[in-house]
CSV table of C-alpha atoms and ligand atoms in Angstrom, one decimal:
chain,number,residue,atom,x,y,z
A,1,UNK,CA,16.9,-100.2,-33.7
A,2,UNK,CA,19.1,-97.3,-32.6
A,3,UNK,CA,18.7,-94.0,-34.3
A,4,UNK,CA,20.4,-90.7,-34.2
A,5,UNK,CA,18.8,-87.6,-35.4
A,6,UNK,CA,21.1,-84.7,-36.4
A,7,UNK,CA,19.8,-80.9,-35.3
A,8,UNK,CA,18.6,-79.0,-32.5
A,9,UNK,CA,15.4,-77.5,-33.6
A,10,UNK,CA,11.6,-77.6,-33.4
A,11,UNK,CA,12.1,-79.8,-36.5
A,12,UNK,CA,14.2,-82.4,-34.8
A,13,UNK,CA,12.3,-82.4,-32.1
A,14,UNK,CA,9.3,-83.3,-33.9
A,15,UNK,CA,11.2,-86.2,-36.0
A,16,UNK,CA,12.7,-87.6,-32.5
A,17,UNK,CA,8.8,-87.6,-31.7
A,18,UNK,CA,7.7,-89.4,-34.9
A,19,UNK,CA,10.4,-91.9,-34.7
A,20,UNK,CA,9.8,-92.9,-30.7
A,21,UNK,CA,6.6,-94.0,-31.7
A,22,UNK,CA,8.1,-96.6,-33.9
A,23,UNK,CA,7.9,-99.9,-32.4
A,24,UNK,CA,11.1,-100.7,-33.9
A,25,UNK,CA,13.1,-98.2,-32.2
A,26,UNK,CA,14.5,-98.8,-28.8
A,27,UNK,CA,17.0,-95.9,-28.6
A,28,UNK,CA,17.2,-92.6,-29.8
A,29,UNK,CA,20.0,-90.2,-29.8
A,30,UNK,CA,20.1,-86.5,-30.7
A,31,UNK,CA,22.8,-84.3,-31.6
A,32,UNK,CA,22.9,-81.7,-30.2
A,33,UNK,CA,19.3,-81.5,-29.3
A,34,UNK,CA,17.8,-79.2,-26.8
A,35,UNK,CA,16.0,-79.1,-23.7
A,36,UNK,CA,12.8,-80.7,-24.9
A,37,UNK,CA,14.5,-82.9,-27.1
A,38,UNK,CA,16.3,-84.7,-24.1
A,39,UNK,CA,13.0,-86.1,-22.7
A,40,UNK,CA,12.8,-88.2,-25.3
A,41,UNK,CA,16.4,-89.3,-26.6
A,42,UNK,CA,19.4,-88.8,-25.3
A,43,UNK,CA,21.4,-85.3,-26.4
A,44,UNK,CA,24.8,-85.7,-27.3
A,45,UNK,CA,27.1,-82.8,-27.5
A,46,UNK,CA,27.8,-82.6,-30.9
A,47,UNK,CA,27.3,-79.9,-33.3
A,48,UNK,CA,24.9,-81.0,-36.3
A,49,UNK,CA,28.0,-79.8,-38.5
A,50,UNK,CA,30.8,-82.0,-37.0
A,51,UNK,CA,30.7,-84.6,-39.6
A,52,UNK,CA,33.6,-86.5,-38.2
A,53,UNK,CA,32.5,-86.7,-34.8
A,54,UNK,CA,29.1,-87.9,-36.2
A,55,UNK,CA,30.5,-90.4,-38.2
A,56,UNK,CA,32.6,-91.6,-35.0
A,57,UNK,CA,30.0,-91.2,-32.6
A,58,UNK,CA,27.4,-93.7,-34.9
A,59,UNK,CA,30.3,-95.8,-35.8
A,60,UNK,CA,31.6,-96.0,-31.9
A,61,UNK,CA,27.4,-96.6,-30.6
A,62,UNK,CA,26.8,-99.0,-33.7
A,63,UNK,CA,23.7,-96.6,-34.4
A,64,UNK,CA,21.4,-98.4,-37.6
A,65,UNK,CA,19.9,-95.1,-38.9
A,66,UNK,CA,21.3,-91.3,-38.4
A,67,UNK,CA,18.3,-88.7,-39.8
A,68,UNK,CA,20.4,-85.5,-40.8
A,69,UNK,CA,17.4,-82.8,-39.9
A,70,UNK,CA,19.4,-79.3,-41.4
A,71,UNK,CA,20.8,-77.9,-44.3
A,72,UNK,CA,24.2,-76.9,-43.6
A,73,UNK,CA,25.8,-80.5,-42.9
A,74,UNK,CA,23.7,-81.9,-46.0
A,75,UNK,CA,25.3,-79.1,-47.9
A,76,UNK,CA,29.1,-80.5,-46.5
A,77,UNK,CA,28.1,-83.7,-47.3
A,78,UNK,CA,27.3,-85.5,-44.0
A,79,UNK,CA,25.3,-88.4,-45.5
A,80,UNK,CA,28.1,-89.3,-48.0
A,81,UNK,CA,30.7,-89.5,-44.8
A,82,UNK,CA,28.2,-91.6,-43.0
A,83,UNK,CA,27.5,-94.0,-46.1
A,84,UNK,CA,31.6,-94.0,-46.4
A,85,UNK,CA,31.5,-95.2,-43.2
A,86,UNK,CA,29.4,-98.0,-43.9
A,87,UNK,CA,26.2,-96.4,-41.7
A,88,UNK,CA,22.5,-95.8,-43.1
A,89,UNK,CA,21.9,-92.1,-43.3
A,90,UNK,CA,18.5,-90.5,-44.0
A,91,UNK,CA,19.0,-87.4,-46.2
A,92,UNK,CA,20.0,-86.4,-49.6
A,93,UNK,CA,24.3,-86.3,-50.6
A,94,UNK,CA,26.0,-84.0,-51.0
A,95,UNK,CA,25.9,-83.6,-55.2
A,96,UNK,CA,21.7,-83.4,-55.0
A,97,UNK,CA,21.7,-80.8,-52.0
A,98,UNK,CA,23.0,-78.6,-54.3
A,99,UNK,CA,19.4,-78.2,-55.3
A,100,UNK,CA,18.8,-75.7,-52.0
A,101,UNK,CA,22.4,-74.7,-51.3
A,102,UNK,CA,23.1,-73.1,-54.4
A,103,UNK,CA,20.1,-71.3,-55.9
A,104,UNK,CA,21.9,-70.5,-59.0
A,105,UNK,CA,22.4,-74.1,-59.8
A,106,UNK,CA,18.4,-74.6,-58.9
A,107,UNK,CA,17.3,-71.7,-60.7
A,108,UNK,CA,19.5,-72.7,-64.0
A,109,UNK,CA,18.3,-76.3,-63.2
A,110,UNK,CA,14.4,-75.2,-63.9
A,111,UNK,CA,15.3,-73.0,-67.1
A,112,UNK,CA,16.8,-75.9,-68.5
A,113,UNK,CA,14.1,-78.4,-68.0
A,114,UNK,CA,11.3,-76.4,-68.2
A,115,UNK,CA,10.1,-75.9,-64.6
A,116,UNK,CA,7.7,-73.5,-64.0
A,117,UNK,CA,9.9,-70.5,-61.5
A,118,UNK,CA,10.4,-66.7,-61.5
A,119,UNK,CA,12.1,-64.8,-64.5
A,120,UNK,CA,16.0,-64.3,-63.3
A,121,UNK,CA,19.5,-63.2,-64.1
A,122,UNK,CA,22.5,-64.9,-62.1
A,123,UNK,CA,25.7,-62.8,-61.8
A,124,UNK,CA,29.4,-63.6,-60.1
A,125,UNK,CA,30.4,-60.0,-61.5
A,126,UNK,CA,29.0,-56.8,-59.2
A,127,UNK,CA,28.9,-54.4,-62.2
A,128,UNK,CA,27.0,-56.9,-64.4
A,129,UNK,CA,24.6,-57.1,-61.6
A,130,UNK,CA,24.1,-53.4,-61.2
A,131,UNK,CA,24.1,-52.7,-64.8
A,132,UNK,CA,21.2,-55.4,-65.2
A,133,UNK,CA,19.5,-53.4,-61.5
A,134,UNK,CA,19.5,-50.0,-64.1
A,135,UNK,CA,16.9,-51.9,-66.9
A,136,UNK,CA,14.4,-53.8,-64.6
A,137,UNK,CA,11.0,-53.5,-63.3
A,138,UNK,CA,10.5,-53.1,-59.4
A,139,UNK,CA,9.8,-54.8,-57.3
A,140,UNK,CA,12.1,-57.5,-57.2
A,141,UNK,CA,13.9,-60.1,-55.1
A,142,UNK,CA,17.8,-59.9,-55.0
A,143,UNK,CA,19.3,-63.2,-53.2
A,144,UNK,CA,22.7,-64.5,-52.2
A,145,UNK,CA,23.4,-67.7,-53.9
A,146,UNK,CA,24.3,-69.7,-50.9
A,147,UNK,CA,22.9,-71.1,-47.5
A,148,UNK,CA,22.0,-68.2,-45.6
A,149,UNK,CA,20.0,-68.9,-42.7
A,150,UNK,CA,16.9,-68.0,-44.4
A,151,UNK,CA,18.1,-64.1,-44.6
A,152,UNK,CA,19.1,-64.3,-48.1
A,153,UNK,CA,16.5,-63.1,-50.0
A,154,UNK,CA,16.1,-59.4,-49.9
A,155,UNK,CA,12.9,-57.5,-51.4
A,156,UNK,CA,13.6,-54.7,-53.5
A,157,UNK,CA,10.6,-51.6,-54.4
A,158,UNK,CA,13.8,-49.8,-56.1
A,159,UNK,CA,17.2,-49.6,-57.8
A,160,UNK,CA,18.7,-48.2,-54.4
A,161,UNK,CA,17.3,-51.2,-52.2
A,162,UNK,CA,19.0,-53.4,-55.0
A,163,UNK,CA,22.0,-52.2,-55.3
A,164,UNK,CA,22.6,-51.7,-52.1
A,165,UNK,CA,21.2,-55.5,-51.5
A,166,UNK,CA,24.0,-56.8,-53.9
A,167,UNK,CA,26.8,-54.6,-52.5
A,168,UNK,CA,26.1,-56.4,-49.3
A,169,UNK,CA,26.4,-59.9,-50.5
A,170,UNK,CA,28.8,-59.4,-53.3
A,171,UNK,CA,31.3,-56.7,-51.8
A,172,UNK,CA,30.5,-56.7,-47.9
A,173,UNK,CA,30.3,-60.6,-47.9
A,174,UNK,CA,27.6,-60.2,-44.9
A,175,UNK,CA,26.8,-64.1,-46.2
A,176,UNK,CA,30.7,-64.9,-46.5
A,177,UNK,CA,31.2,-67.1,-49.7
A,178,UNK,CA,27.5,-67.7,-49.7
A,179,UNK,CA,27.8,-64.3,-51.8
A,180,UNK,CA,30.1,-65.1,-54.6
A,181,UNK,CA,27.0,-65.4,-56.7
A,182,UNK,CA,23.8,-63.3,-56.5
A,183,UNK,CA,20.1,-63.9,-58.4
A,184,UNK,CA,17.9,-61.5,-59.5
A,185,UNK,CA,14.5,-62.4,-60.0
A,186,UNK,CA,10.8,-61.1,-61.0
A,187,UNK,CA,8.8,-61.0,-57.9
A,188,UNK,CA,5.6,-62.9,-58.0
A,189,UNK,CA,2.6,-62.3,-56.1
A,190,UNK,CA,0.3,-65.5,-55.0
A,191,UNK,CA,-0.2,-67.3,-51.9
A,192,UNK,CA,2.4,-69.7,-50.7
A,193,UNK,CA,2.4,-73.4,-50.3
A,194,UNK,CA,4.8,-76.0,-49.0
A,195,UNK,CA,5.1,-79.4,-50.2
A,196,UNK,CA,7.3,-81.9,-48.6
A,197,UNK,CA,8.2,-85.0,-50.5
A,198,UNK,CA,9.7,-88.2,-49.6
A,199,UNK,CA,11.3,-89.4,-52.8
A,200,UNK,CA,14.1,-92.4,-52.6
A,201,UNK,CA,15.1,-91.0,-56.8
A,202,UNK,CA,12.7,-93.1,-58.6
A,203,UNK,CA,9.3,-92.5,-56.7
A,204,UNK,CA,8.2,-89.4,-55.4
A,205,UNK,CA,5.4,-88.8,-52.8
A,206,UNK,CA,4.3,-85.7,-51.7
A,207,UNK,CA,3.4,-85.1,-47.9
A,208,UNK,CA,0.1,-82.6,-47.3
A,209,UNK,CA,0.4,-79.4,-48.4
A,210,UNK,CA,0.9,-76.5,-45.2
A,211,UNK,CA,1.4,-72.9,-45.1
A,212,UNK,CA,3.9,-70.9,-43.2
A,213,UNK,CA,3.6,-67.3,-41.4
A,214,UNK,CA,7.0,-65.8,-41.9
A,215,UNK,CA,7.0,-62.5,-40.9
A,216,UNK,CA,7.0,-61.7,-36.7
A,217,UNK,CA,3.6,-60.0,-36.2
A,218,UNK,CA,-0.2,-60.6,-37.2
A,219,UNK,CA,-1.5,-60.0,-40.7
A,220,UNK,CA,1.9,-60.7,-42.5
A,221,UNK,CA,3.7,-57.5,-41.1
A,222,UNK,CA,7.4,-56.7,-39.8
A,223,UNK,CA,10.4,-58.7,-40.4
A,224,UNK,CA,10.6,-62.2,-41.5
A,225,UNK,CA,11.5,-65.0,-39.2
A,226,UNK,CA,12.4,-68.5,-39.8
A,227,UNK,CA,8.6,-69.1,-39.6
A,228,UNK,CA,6.0,-67.9,-36.3
A,229,UNK,CA,3.4,-70.8,-37.4
A,230,UNK,CA,2.1,-73.1,-39.8
A,231,UNK,CA,-1.1,-75.0,-40.7
A,232,UNK,CA,-2.1,-78.3,-42.8
A,233,UNK,CA,-3.6,-79.4,-45.0
A,234,UNK,CA,-3.6,-75.6,-47.1
A,235,UNK,CA,-7.4,-75.7,-48.8
A,236,UNK,CA,-5.2,-74.1,-51.8
A,237,UNK,CA,-4.0,-77.1,-52.7
A,238,UNK,CA,-6.8,-78.8,-54.0
A,239,UNK,CA,-6.5,-82.3,-55.7
A,240,UNK,CA,-6.3,-80.6,-59.5
A,241,UNK,CA,-3.5,-78.3,-57.9
A,242,UNK,CA,-1.5,-81.6,-56.7
A,243,UNK,CA,-2.2,-83.4,-60.0
A,244,UNK,CA,-0.7,-80.0,-61.7
A,245,UNK,CA,2.7,-80.0,-59.7
A,246,UNK,CA,3.1,-84.1,-59.8
A,247,UNK,CA,3.2,-83.7,-63.6
A,248,UNK,CA,4.5,-80.2,-64.3
A,249,UNK,CA,7.2,-80.1,-61.1
A,250,UNK,CA,7.1,-83.0,-58.7
A,251,UNK,CA,8.1,-85.7,-61.3
A,252,UNK,CA,9.8,-83.4,-63.6
A,253,UNK,CA,12.4,-82.1,-61.0
A,254,UNK,CA,13.0,-85.7,-59.7
A,255,UNK,CA,13.6,-86.9,-63.7
A,256,UNK,CA,16.0,-84.2,-63.7
A,257,UNK,CA,17.9,-84.7,-61.1
A,258,UNK,CA,18.9,-88.2,-62.2
A,259,UNK,CA,19.4,-87.0,-65.8
A,260,UNK,CA,22.0,-84.3,-64.0
A,261,UNK,CA,23.5,-87.9,-62.4
A,262,UNK,CA,22.2,-86.1,-59.0
A,263,UNK,CA,19.9,-89.0,-57.8
A,264,UNK,CA,17.9,-87.0,-54.7
A,265,UNK,CA,17.1,-89.6,-51.6
A,266,UNK,CA,15.2,-87.7,-48.7
A,267,UNK,CA,12.6,-85.3,-48.3
A,268,UNK,CA,12.3,-82.6,-51.1
A,269,UNK,CA,10.9,-79.4,-50.2
A,270,UNK,CA,8.7,-77.5,-52.7
A,271,UNK,CA,8.2,-73.9,-51.8
A,272,UNK,CA,5.4,-73.2,-54.4
A,273,UNK,CA,3.4,-69.9,-54.9
A,274,UNK,CA,0.1,-69.9,-56.6
A,275,UNK,CA,0.5,-67.1,-58.8
A,276,UNK,CA,-2.6,-65.9,-61.4
A,277,UNK,CA,-0.2,-67.6,-64.2
A,278,UNK,CA,-0.1,-71.0,-62.5
A,279,UNK,CA,1.4,-72.6,-60.0
A,280,UNK,CA,5.8,-71.8,-59.8
A,281,UNK,CA,8.5,-72.9,-57.9
A,282,UNK,CA,10.3,-70.3,-55.3
A,283,UNK,CA,12.5,-72.7,-53.9
A,284,UNK,CA,13.7,-76.1,-53.2
A,285,UNK,CA,15.0,-77.2,-50.1
A,286,UNK,CA,16.7,-80.5,-49.9
A,287,UNK,CA,15.0,-81.4,-45.9
A,288,UNK,CA,12.2,-81.2,-44.1
A,289,UNK,CA,10.5,-77.5,-43.2
A,290,UNK,CA,11.0,-76.1,-40.0
A,291,UNK,CA,8.1,-75.4,-39.1
A,292,UNK,CA,6.1,-77.1,-41.6
A,293,UNK,CA,7.6,-80.2,-40.4
A,294,UNK,CA,5.5,-79.8,-36.7
A,295,UNK,CA,2.2,-80.2,-38.7
A,296,UNK,CA,3.3,-82.7,-41.4
A,297,UNK,CA,4.1,-85.3,-39.7
A,298,UNK,CA,1.7,-85.3,-36.7
A,299,UNK,CA,-1.1,-86.0,-39.5
A,300,UNK,CA,1.3,-89.2,-40.9
A,301,UNK,CA,-0.3,-92.2,-40.2
A,302,UNK,CA,2.8,-94.5,-40.9
A,303,UNK,CA,5.8,-95.8,-38.9
A,304,UNK,CA,8.2,-93.1,-40.0
A,305,UNK,CA,11.3,-95.5,-39.7
A,306,UNK,CA,9.6,-97.6,-42.5
A,307,UNK,CA,9.3,-94.7,-44.8
A,308,UNK,CA,13.1,-93.5,-44.1
A,309,UNK,CA,14.4,-97.1,-44.5
A,310,UNK,CA,12.3,-97.8,-48.2
A,311,UNK,CA,13.9,-94.5,-48.9
A,312,UNK,CA,17.3,-95.6,-48.2
A,313,UNK,CA,16.7,-98.8,-50.2
A,314,UNK,CA,15.1,-97.3,-53.1
A,315,UNK,CA,11.6,-99.2,-52.3
A,316,UNK,CA,9.1,-96.4,-51.6
A,317,UNK,CA,7.0,-97.6,-54.3
A,318,UNK,CA,6.3,-100.2,-51.9
A,319,UNK,CA,4.8,-98.3,-49.2
A,320,UNK,CA,1.3,-96.9,-49.2
A,321,UNK,CA,2.2,-93.4,-47.2
A,322,UNK,CA,-1.4,-92.6,-45.4
A,323,UNK,CA,-2.8,-89.4,-43.7
A,324,UNK,CA,-4.9,-88.6,-40.8
A,325,UNK,CA,-8.0,-86.6,-41.8
A,326,UNK,CA,-7.3,-84.3,-39.4
A,327,UNK,CA,-6.5,-80.3,-39.4
A,328,UNK,CA,-2.9,-79.4,-37.6
A,329,UNK,CA,-1.7,-75.9,-36.5
A,330,UNK,CA,1.2,-74.8,-35.1
A,331,UNK,CA,1.7,-71.5,-33.2
A,332,UNK,CA,5.8,-70.6,-32.1
A,333,UNK,CA,6.4,-68.7,-28.9
A,334,UNK,CA,9.6,-66.4,-29.5
A,335,UNK,CA,11.8,-64.5,-27.7
A,336,UNK,CA,10.5,-60.8,-27.5
A,337,UNK,CA,12.8,-58.9,-30.1
A,338,UNK,CA,13.0,-61.8,-31.9
A,339,UNK,CA,13.9,-61.7,-35.2
A,340,UNK,CA,16.3,-58.7,-33.8
A,341,UNK,CA,18.3,-58.7,-30.5
A,342,UNK,CA,16.7,-60.9,-27.9
A,343,UNK,CA,17.6,-62.3,-24.4
A,344,UNK,CA,18.0,-65.5,-23.6
A,345,UNK,CA,17.8,-67.9,-20.3
A,346,UNK,CA,14.2,-66.8,-19.1
A,347,UNK,CA,12.3,-69.8,-16.8
A,348,UNK,CA,9.4,-71.0,-19.2
A,349,UNK,CA,6.4,-71.9,-17.3
A,350,UNK,CA,3.4,-73.9,-18.1
A,351,UNK,CA,4.3,-77.0,-20.2
A,352,UNK,CA,4.1,-79.7,-17.7
A,353,UNK,CA,0.0,-78.4,-17.5
A,354,UNK,CA,0.1,-80.0,-21.1
A,355,UNK,CA,1.5,-82.9,-20.6
A,356,UNK,CA,-1.4,-84.9,-20.5
A,357,UNK,CA,-3.4,-83.3,-23.6
A,358,UNK,CA,-3.5,-86.2,-26.3
A,359,UNK,CA,-3.6,-83.8,-29.4
A,360,UNK,CA,-1.7,-80.9,-28.2
A,361,UNK,CA,2.0,-81.4,-28.3
A,362,UNK,CA,4.5,-78.8,-27.2
A,363,UNK,CA,7.9,-79.2,-29.6
A,364,UNK,CA,11.2,-77.4,-28.3
A,365,UNK,CA,12.8,-75.4,-30.5
A,366,UNK,CA,15.0,-73.1,-28.6
A,367,UNK,CA,15.4,-74.0,-25.1
A,368,UNK,CA,17.5,-75.6,-22.5
A,369,UNK,CA,16.8,-77.8,-19.6
A,370,UNK,CA,18.4,-77.7,-15.8
A,371,UNK,CA,17.3,-79.1,-12.6
A,372,UNK,CA,13.3,-80.4,-14.1
A,373,UNK,CA,13.2,-76.6,-15.2
A,374,UNK,CA,13.1,-75.2,-19.0
A,375,UNK,CA,14.5,-71.8,-20.1
A,376,UNK,CA,14.7,-70.1,-23.2
A,377,UNK,CA,17.7,-70.2,-25.2
A,378,UNK,CA,16.9,-69.1,-28.6
A,379,UNK,CA,14.8,-66.8,-30.8
A,380,UNK,CA,12.2,-69.1,-31.8
A,381,UNK,CA,11.8,-71.1,-28.4
A,382,UNK,CA,9.0,-73.6,-29.0
A,383,UNK,CA,6.1,-74.5,-31.0
A,384,UNK,CA,2.8,-76.1,-29.7
A,385,UNK,CA,0.9,-77.8,-32.4
A,386,UNK,CA,-2.9,-78.9,-32.0
A,387,UNK,CA,-4.8,-81.6,-33.7
A,388,UNK,CA,-8.1,-81.3,-34.6
A,389,UNK,CA,-11.1,-82.6,-36.5
A,390,UNK,CA,-11.2,-79.1,-38.6
A,391,UNK,CA,-9.1,-76.3,-38.8
A,392,UNK,CA,-11.0,-74.0,-36.9
A,393,UNK,CA,-11.0,-76.6,-33.7
A,394,UNK,CA,-6.9,-77.1,-34.7
A,395,UNK,CA,-6.5,-73.6,-34.0
A,396,UNK,CA,-8.7,-73.4,-30.9
A,397,UNK,CA,-6.5,-76.2,-29.1
A,398,UNK,CA,-3.6,-74.3,-30.5
A,399,UNK,CA,-4.1,-71.2,-28.6
A,400,UNK,CA,-5.7,-73.1,-25.4
A,401,UNK,CA,-2.1,-74.9,-25.6
A,402,UNK,CA,0.1,-71.7,-26.1
A,403,UNK,CA,-2.3,-69.9,-23.6
A,404,UNK,CA,-1.0,-72.0,-20.5
A,405,UNK,CA,2.7,-71.3,-21.4
A,406,UNK,CA,4.5,-67.9,-20.3
A,407,UNK,CA,8.3,-66.5,-19.9
A,408,UNK,CA,9.0,-62.9,-19.5
A,409,UNK,CA,8.8,-60.9,-22.8
A,410,UNK,CA,7.2,-64.0,-24.8
A,411,UNK,CA,6.0,-63.2,-28.2
A,412,UNK,CA,3.5,-64.9,-30.8
A,413,UNK,CA,0.9,-64.5,-33.4
A,414,UNK,CA,-2.6,-64.4,-32.8
A,415,UNK,CA,-3.5,-65.3,-36.3
A,416,UNK,CA,-2.1,-68.5,-37.2
A,417,UNK,CA,-4.2,-70.7,-39.4
A,418,UNK,CA,-6.6,-68.1,-39.9
A,419,UNK,CA,-6.3,-68.4,-43.8
A,420,UNK,CA,-6.6,-72.1,-43.6
A,421,UNK,CA,-10.3,-71.6,-42.1
B,1,LIG,P1,14.0,-68.0,-50.5
B,1,LIG,O1,15.1,-67.3,-49.9
B,1,LIG,O2,14.3,-68.0,-51.8
B,1,LIG,O3,13.7,-68.9,-49.6
B,1,LIG,O4,13.1,-66.8,-50.0
B,1,LIG,C1,12.3,-66.2,-48.8
B,1,LIG,C2,11.1,-66.1,-49.0
B,1,LIG,O5,10.9,-64.8,-49.8
B,1,LIG,C3,9.9,-67.1,-49.9
B,1,LIG,O6,9.3,-67.8,-49.2
B,1,LIG,C4,9.1,-65.8,-50.3
B,1,LIG,O7,8.0,-65.6,-49.5
B,1,LIG,C5,10.3,-64.9,-50.7
B,1,LIG,N1,10.1,-64.5,-52.2
B,1,LIG,C6,11.2,-65.3,-52.7
B,1,LIG,N2,11.5,-65.1,-54.1
B,1,LIG,C7,10.3,-64.7,-54.2
B,1,LIG,C8,9.8,-64.3,-55.7
B,1,LIG,N3,10.2,-64.3,-56.7
B,1,LIG,N4,8.5,-64.0,-55.3
B,1,LIG,C9,8.0,-63.6,-54.5
B,1,LIG,N5,8.3,-63.8,-53.3
B,1,LIG,C10,9.5,-64.6,-53.0
B,2,LIG,N1,10.1,-72.9,-43.4
B,2,LIG,C1,11.0,-72.8,-44.2
B,2,LIG,C2,11.9,-73.5,-44.1
B,2,LIG,O1,12.4,-74.5,-43.5
B,2,LIG,O2,12.8,-73.2,-44.9
């Protein structure tokens, strides 16, 4: 089989790494890929949002399976376009990806079908939003409706911050048309757990629960990032919690999507928060999480291509999805200054020292390669994932691994996985 992975971050490197283990796969392409991915796949210089380019490449090269990683191409209908051209693609159609790309849609959807979530109101009128803010309890969250590269949720301690967030989103349009509507919601407190689930629109198979570390510095302080590290499994996501979620969140979500005529096939991401008042959904995403994928897929025993094909053919019920009884930790190395201003182009040293380690993987996020050397090429540069028989040993290995890697102004958190002990 010839497989094309669309995207070029740490999630896509992990997808390529896992797909490469399938005996059925003879060739992997990645568009656009990155420096590290180019070791396992042929990187092709097509942007991940270039639908025509991806369809043309897939047709010309007789690709048997396209796996779409990021949210933007899913929201733009890449899977629909591939299907129309007769190419098998893994990921939801545009009309199902709306569960991620419109928060107003997903909040109304949860309210309509009784799926537990934070209380909220959605507005497409600036004055109405501001008037509403005058009568609310604080803190709360102000959110742009559409995709905003993970930056569209603003935490507001009081009216002034909230009002200025509404102004930024709806008037200054800092997120473009993603800010045509705004969602204002109550602030929930609790631990966040991510559950990714395979679904073919009939059967839903949750993967192991993981926990992300969103802020740039240790002890959850500093600005929010795309994710500074993850671990799995989450001990807070007990079999009882999983059972509750299956009955009250996962199955109702699939049934409701079908009822709305939006059959979802792909990976559905449940961003959960474990509150004193039960488990609630903070957000849905229509794809694998990044960096959650970097700890979840290394624990998957199955051939991932078998699962992808079963999802496409709507026979996921025939597959027994199995997990390693191990722990996984991913520590992200970022460029100094990230998530604000940072430099690119520094040489990365030490990656080759980890080449022979079996349970330590280096998944590249923002790297470029030239003449056999790697250079930094993004805010999040790479993630070191380690497996261990338990969380403590996985943490030790991940830090031993990242300790061998260096580049100018490299920054990483020292507390990834501690909450999983
Ligand atoms: P979102 O853009 O909706 O994914 O939100 C980004 C992050 O903001 C989430 O992962 C949470 O950490 C936090 N967050 C969003 N909404 C809420 C909420 N209602 N209560 C508490 N935290 C939230
Ligand atoms: N880790 C958060 C996301 O993938 O959206």
